Coordinates of C-alpha atoms and ligand atoms in Angstrom, one line a residue:
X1 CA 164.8 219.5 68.2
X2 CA 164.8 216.8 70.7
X3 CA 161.8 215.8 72.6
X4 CA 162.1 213.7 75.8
X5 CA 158.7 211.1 75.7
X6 CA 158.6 209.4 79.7
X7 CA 157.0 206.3 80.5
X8 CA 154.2 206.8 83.1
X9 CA 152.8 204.2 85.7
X10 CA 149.4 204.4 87.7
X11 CA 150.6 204.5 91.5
X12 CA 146.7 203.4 92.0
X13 CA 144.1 203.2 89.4
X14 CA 140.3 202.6 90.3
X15 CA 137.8 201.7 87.6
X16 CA 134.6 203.8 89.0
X17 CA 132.0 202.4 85.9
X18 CA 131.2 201.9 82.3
X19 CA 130.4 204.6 80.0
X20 CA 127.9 205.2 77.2
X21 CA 130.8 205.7 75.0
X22 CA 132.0 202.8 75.0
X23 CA 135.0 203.8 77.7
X24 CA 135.6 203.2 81.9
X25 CA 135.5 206.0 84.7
X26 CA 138.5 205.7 86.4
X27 CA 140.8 208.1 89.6
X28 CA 144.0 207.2 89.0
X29 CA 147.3 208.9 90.5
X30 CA 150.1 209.0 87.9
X31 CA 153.7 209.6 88.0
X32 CA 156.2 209.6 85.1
X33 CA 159.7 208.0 85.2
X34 CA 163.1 208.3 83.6
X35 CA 162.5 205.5 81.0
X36 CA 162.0 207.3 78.2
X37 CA 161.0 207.5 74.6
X38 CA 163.2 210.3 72.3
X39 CA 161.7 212.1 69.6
X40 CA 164.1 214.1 67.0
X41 CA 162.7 216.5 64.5
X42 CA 165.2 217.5 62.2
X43 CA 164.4 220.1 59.1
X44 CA 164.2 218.6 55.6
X45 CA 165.1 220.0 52.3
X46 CA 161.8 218.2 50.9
X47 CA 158.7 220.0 51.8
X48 CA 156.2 217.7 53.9
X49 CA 156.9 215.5 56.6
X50 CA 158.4 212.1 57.4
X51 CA 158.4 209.7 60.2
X52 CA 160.7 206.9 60.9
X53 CA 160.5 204.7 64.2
X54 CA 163.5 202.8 65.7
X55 CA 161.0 200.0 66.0
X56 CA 160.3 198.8 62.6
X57 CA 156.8 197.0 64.0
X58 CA 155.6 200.3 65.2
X59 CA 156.4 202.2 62.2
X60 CA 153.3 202.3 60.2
X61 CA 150.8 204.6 59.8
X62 CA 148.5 203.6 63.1
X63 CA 152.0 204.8 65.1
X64 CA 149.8 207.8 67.2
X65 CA 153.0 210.4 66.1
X66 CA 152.5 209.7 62.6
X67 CA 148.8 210.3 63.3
X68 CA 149.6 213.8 65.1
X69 CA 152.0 214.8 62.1
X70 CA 148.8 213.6 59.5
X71 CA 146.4 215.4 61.9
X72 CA 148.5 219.2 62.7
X73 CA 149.4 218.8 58.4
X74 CA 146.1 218.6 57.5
X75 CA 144.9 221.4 60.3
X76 CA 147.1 224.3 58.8
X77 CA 146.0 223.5 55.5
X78 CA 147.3 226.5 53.0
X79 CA 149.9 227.4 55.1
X80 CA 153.8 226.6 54.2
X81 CA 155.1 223.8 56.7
X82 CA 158.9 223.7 57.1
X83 CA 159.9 220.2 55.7
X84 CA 160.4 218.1 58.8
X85 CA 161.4 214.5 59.1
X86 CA 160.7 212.6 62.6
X87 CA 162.0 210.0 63.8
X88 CA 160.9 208.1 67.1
X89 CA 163.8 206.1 69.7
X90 CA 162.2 203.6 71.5
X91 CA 162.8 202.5 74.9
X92 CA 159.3 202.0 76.9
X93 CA 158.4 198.8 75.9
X94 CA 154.8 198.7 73.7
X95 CA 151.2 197.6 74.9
X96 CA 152.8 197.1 78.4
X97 CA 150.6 199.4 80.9
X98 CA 153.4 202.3 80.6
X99 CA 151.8 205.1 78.3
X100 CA 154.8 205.0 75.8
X101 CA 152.3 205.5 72.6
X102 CA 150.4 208.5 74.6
X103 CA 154.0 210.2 75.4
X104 CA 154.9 210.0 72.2
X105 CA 151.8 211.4 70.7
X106 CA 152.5 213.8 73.4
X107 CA 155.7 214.8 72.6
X108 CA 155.0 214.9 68.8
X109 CA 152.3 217.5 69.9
X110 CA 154.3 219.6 71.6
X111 CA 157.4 219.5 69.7
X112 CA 155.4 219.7 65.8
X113 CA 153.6 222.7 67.4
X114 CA 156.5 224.2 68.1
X115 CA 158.3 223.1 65.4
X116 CA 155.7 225.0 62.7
X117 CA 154.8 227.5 64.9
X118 CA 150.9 226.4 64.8
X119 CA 150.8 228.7 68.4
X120 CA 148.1 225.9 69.2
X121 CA 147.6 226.3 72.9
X122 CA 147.8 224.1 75.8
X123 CA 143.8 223.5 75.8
X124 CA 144.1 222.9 72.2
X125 CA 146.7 220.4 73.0
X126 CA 145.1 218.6 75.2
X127 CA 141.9 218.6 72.9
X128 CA 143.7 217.0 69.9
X129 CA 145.4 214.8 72.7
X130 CA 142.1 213.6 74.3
X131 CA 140.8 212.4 70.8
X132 CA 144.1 210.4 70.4
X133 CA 143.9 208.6 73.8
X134 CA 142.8 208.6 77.1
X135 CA 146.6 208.7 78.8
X136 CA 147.6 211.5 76.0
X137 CA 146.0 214.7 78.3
X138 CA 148.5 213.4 81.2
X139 CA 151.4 213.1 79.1
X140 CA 151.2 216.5 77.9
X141 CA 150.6 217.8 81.6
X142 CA 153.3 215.0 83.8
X143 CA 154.0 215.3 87.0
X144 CA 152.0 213.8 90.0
X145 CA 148.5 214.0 89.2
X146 CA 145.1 212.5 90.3
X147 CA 143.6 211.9 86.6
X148 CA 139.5 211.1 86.4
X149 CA 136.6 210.5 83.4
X150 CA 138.5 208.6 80.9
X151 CA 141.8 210.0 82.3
X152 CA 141.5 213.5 80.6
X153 CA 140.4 215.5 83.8
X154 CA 143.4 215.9 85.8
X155 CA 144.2 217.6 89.2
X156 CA 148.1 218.0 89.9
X157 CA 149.0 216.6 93.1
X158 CA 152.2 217.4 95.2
X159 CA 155.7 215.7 93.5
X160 CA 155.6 212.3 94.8
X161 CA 159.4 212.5 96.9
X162 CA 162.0 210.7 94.1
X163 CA 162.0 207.0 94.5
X164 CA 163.9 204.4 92.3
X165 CA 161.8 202.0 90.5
X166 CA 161.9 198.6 89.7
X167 CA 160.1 197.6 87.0
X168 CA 159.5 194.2 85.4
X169 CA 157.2 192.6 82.8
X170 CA 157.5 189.2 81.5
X171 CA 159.6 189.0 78.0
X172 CA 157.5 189.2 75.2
X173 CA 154.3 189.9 77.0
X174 CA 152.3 192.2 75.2
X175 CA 148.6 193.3 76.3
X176 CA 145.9 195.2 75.0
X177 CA 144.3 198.0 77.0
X178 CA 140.7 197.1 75.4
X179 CA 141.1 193.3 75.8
X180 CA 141.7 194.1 79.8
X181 CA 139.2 196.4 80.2
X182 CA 136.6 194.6 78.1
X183 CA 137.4 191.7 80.7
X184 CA 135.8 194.0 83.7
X185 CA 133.0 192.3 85.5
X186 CA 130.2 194.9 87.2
X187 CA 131.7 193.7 90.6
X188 CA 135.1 194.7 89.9
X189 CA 133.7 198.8 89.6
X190 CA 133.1 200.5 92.5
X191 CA 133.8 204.0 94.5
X192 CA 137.4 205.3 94.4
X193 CA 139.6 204.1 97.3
X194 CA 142.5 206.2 96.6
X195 CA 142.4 208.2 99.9
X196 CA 145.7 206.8 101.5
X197 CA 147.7 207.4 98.5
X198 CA 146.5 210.6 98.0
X199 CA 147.0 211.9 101.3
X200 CA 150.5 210.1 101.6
X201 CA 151.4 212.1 98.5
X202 CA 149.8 215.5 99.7
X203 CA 151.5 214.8 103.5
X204 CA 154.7 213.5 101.5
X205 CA 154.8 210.7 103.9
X206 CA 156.6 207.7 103.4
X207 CA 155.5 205.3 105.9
X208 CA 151.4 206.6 104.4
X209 CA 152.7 205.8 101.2
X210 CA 154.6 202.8 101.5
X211 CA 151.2 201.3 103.6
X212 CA 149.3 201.4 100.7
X213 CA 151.5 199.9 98.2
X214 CA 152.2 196.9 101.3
X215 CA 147.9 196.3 101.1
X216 CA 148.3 195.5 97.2
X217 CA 145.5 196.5 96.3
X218 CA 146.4 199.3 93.9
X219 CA 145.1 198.5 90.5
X220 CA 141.6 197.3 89.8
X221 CA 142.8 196.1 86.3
X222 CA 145.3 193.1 88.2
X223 CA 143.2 190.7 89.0
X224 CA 141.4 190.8 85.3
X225 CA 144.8 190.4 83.9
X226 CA 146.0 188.3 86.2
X227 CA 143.3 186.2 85.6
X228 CA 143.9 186.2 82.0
X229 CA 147.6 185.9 82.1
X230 CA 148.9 183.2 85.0
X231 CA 152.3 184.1 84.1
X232 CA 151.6 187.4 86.1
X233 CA 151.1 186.0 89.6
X234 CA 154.6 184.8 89.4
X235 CA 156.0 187.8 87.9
X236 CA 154.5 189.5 91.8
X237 CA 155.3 186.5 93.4
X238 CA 159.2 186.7 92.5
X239 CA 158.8 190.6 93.3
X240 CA 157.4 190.3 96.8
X241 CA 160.4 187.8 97.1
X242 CA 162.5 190.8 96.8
X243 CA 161.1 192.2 99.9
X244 CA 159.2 195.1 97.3
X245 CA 156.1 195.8 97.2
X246 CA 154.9 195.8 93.4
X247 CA 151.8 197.3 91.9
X248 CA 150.4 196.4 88.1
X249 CA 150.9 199.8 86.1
X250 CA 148.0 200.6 83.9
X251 CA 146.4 197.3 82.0
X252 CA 149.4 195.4 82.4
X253 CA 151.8 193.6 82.3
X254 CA 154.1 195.5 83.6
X255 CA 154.4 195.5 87.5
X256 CA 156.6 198.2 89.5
X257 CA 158.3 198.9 92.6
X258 CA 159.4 202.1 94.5
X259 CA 162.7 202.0 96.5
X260 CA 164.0 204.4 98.7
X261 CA 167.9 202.8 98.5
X262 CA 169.4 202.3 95.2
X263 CA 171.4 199.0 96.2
X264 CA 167.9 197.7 97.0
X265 CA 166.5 198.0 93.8
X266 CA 169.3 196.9 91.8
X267 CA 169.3 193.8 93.7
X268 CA 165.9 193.5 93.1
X269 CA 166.3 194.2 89.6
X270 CA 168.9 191.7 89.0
X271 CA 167.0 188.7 91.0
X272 CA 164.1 189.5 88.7
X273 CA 166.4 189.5 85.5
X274 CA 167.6 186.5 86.6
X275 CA 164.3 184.7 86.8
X276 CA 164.2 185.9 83.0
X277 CA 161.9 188.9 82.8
X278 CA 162.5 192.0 81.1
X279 CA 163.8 194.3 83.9
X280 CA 164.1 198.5 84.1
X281 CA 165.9 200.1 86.8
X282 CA 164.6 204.2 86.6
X283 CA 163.4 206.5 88.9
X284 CA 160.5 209.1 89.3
X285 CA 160.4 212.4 87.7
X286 CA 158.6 214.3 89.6
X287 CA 160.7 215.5 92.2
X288 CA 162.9 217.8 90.4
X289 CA 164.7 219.3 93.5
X290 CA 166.2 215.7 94.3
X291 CA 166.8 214.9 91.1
X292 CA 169.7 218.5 90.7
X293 CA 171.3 217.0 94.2
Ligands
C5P1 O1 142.1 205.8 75.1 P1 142.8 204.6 74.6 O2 142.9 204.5 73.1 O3 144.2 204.5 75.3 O4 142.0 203.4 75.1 C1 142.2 202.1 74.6 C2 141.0 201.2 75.0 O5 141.0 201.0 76.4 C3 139.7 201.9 74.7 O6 139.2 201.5 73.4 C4 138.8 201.2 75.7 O7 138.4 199.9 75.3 C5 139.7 201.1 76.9 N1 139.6 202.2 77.9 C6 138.5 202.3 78.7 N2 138.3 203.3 79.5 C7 139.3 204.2 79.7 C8 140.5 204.1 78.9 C9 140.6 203.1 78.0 O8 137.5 201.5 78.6 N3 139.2 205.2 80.6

């Protein structure tokens, strides 16, 4: 069995305030793209489970899939699991604002539920996935959708229309989501201001949506990394070079661009690969009815 595991990016993401729990309120509209994690479970002759990851750094025990497999084992204690052994192909880069850790927690979910017929259902899923992380709930569900609380609530929105994306981080940057969001100050919180991007998205109209990437004010976690992490302004500076708007996904650092015209990303693509950043060209996966054209 083979389980696709997409990156996701935050088309706009609002911190709204500080919880009791220790966790932010946030809106944020998500999307997922091609850039993808794989997951393969293939059955074993050994009863049990085991989990290998193409990655070796991420293939210990804190890996959130070999958490799910600990987790759905111990769950249907005293019943027979078929003997399973998983192993994890990465693409999304790690700690880079793109969800790769919750899609594959995600994916491990769905495809280990399936896979030992544990006929847990969707709510259950997204249960198990909330504990595991905040993006996890989203994964699970994909498509366009207007997540709030700590990113578990989620409304599905309208496919946002196929677009490519460009997207870039410098090489080697890693960050981590608590470090960002511990930087927050009290003045950087305030009331959602997702309105244009929303109705853009629920209008499916271009110019709407291309206005609010062009104010650049998407992401309320940029500046605090930004601030952090210099190297970031010139990462958007070389982007808005390319004539693209670019918007920081998640807690960074990974900055994005939608393109209507392919030749305009991959030059994009290539000027920022040639200014030495790691560099994806995908697209969105949303709109499945351009994607069988
Ligand atoms: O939920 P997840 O494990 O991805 O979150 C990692 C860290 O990011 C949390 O421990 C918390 O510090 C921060 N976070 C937050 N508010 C959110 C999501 C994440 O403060 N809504």
């Amino acid at each position: 069995m083979k389980i696709r595991a997409p990156a996701k990016i935050n088309l706009g993401l609002n911190i709204t305030g500080r919880r009791q729990d220790g966790y932010h309120d946030l809106h944020s509209v998500m999307e997922q793209l091609s850039l993808s994690d794989y997951l393969l479970l293939q059955p074993q002759r050994e009863r049990g489970w085991r989990f290998f990851c193409s990655e070796p750094a991420l293939s210990g025990k804190d890996n959130l899939v070999y958490r799910v497999a600990a987790y759905l084992s111990k769950i249907s204690k005293g019943r027979e699991l078929p003997g399973v052994r998983i192993s994890l192909y990465k693409s999304i880069p790690r700690a880079a604002g793109l969800g790769g850790g919750s899609s594959d927690a995600a994916a491990a979910l769905k495809g280990l539920n399936s896979f030992w017929d544990l006929k847990l259902s969707s709510e259950e899923l997204m249960e198990i996935g909330t504990i595991l992380g905040s993006d996890v709930p989203y994964c699970l569900q994909g498509g366009t959708a207007l997540a709030r609380g700590r990113g578990e609530k989620l409304e599905p929105l309208p496919a946002l229309p196929f677009h490519w994306v460009v997207l870039a981080l410098p090489l080697g940057m890693h960050l981590s989501t608590a470090e960002v969001y511990g930087a927050l100050k009290p003045a950087h919180l305030g009331s959602p201001r997702l309105g244009t991007l929303i109705t853009a998205i629920r209008d499916q109209n271009r110019e709407l949506l291309h206005e609010w990437f062009a104010g650049g004010m998407t992401n309320t976690l940029e500046v605090v990394a930004m601030s952090k992490h210099p190297r970031l302004q010139l990462l958007k500076e070389q982007f808005i070079h390319t004539d693209l708007y670019p918007a920081m996904s998640g807690s960074g650092p990974s900055f994005f661009a939608l393109c209507k015209n392919f030749f305009t990303a991959r030059a994009a693509a290539s000027a920022l690969h040639e200014a030495g950043h790691r560099v994806f060209l995908c697209w969105t996966l949303s709109d499945l009815s351009k994607q069988k054209e």
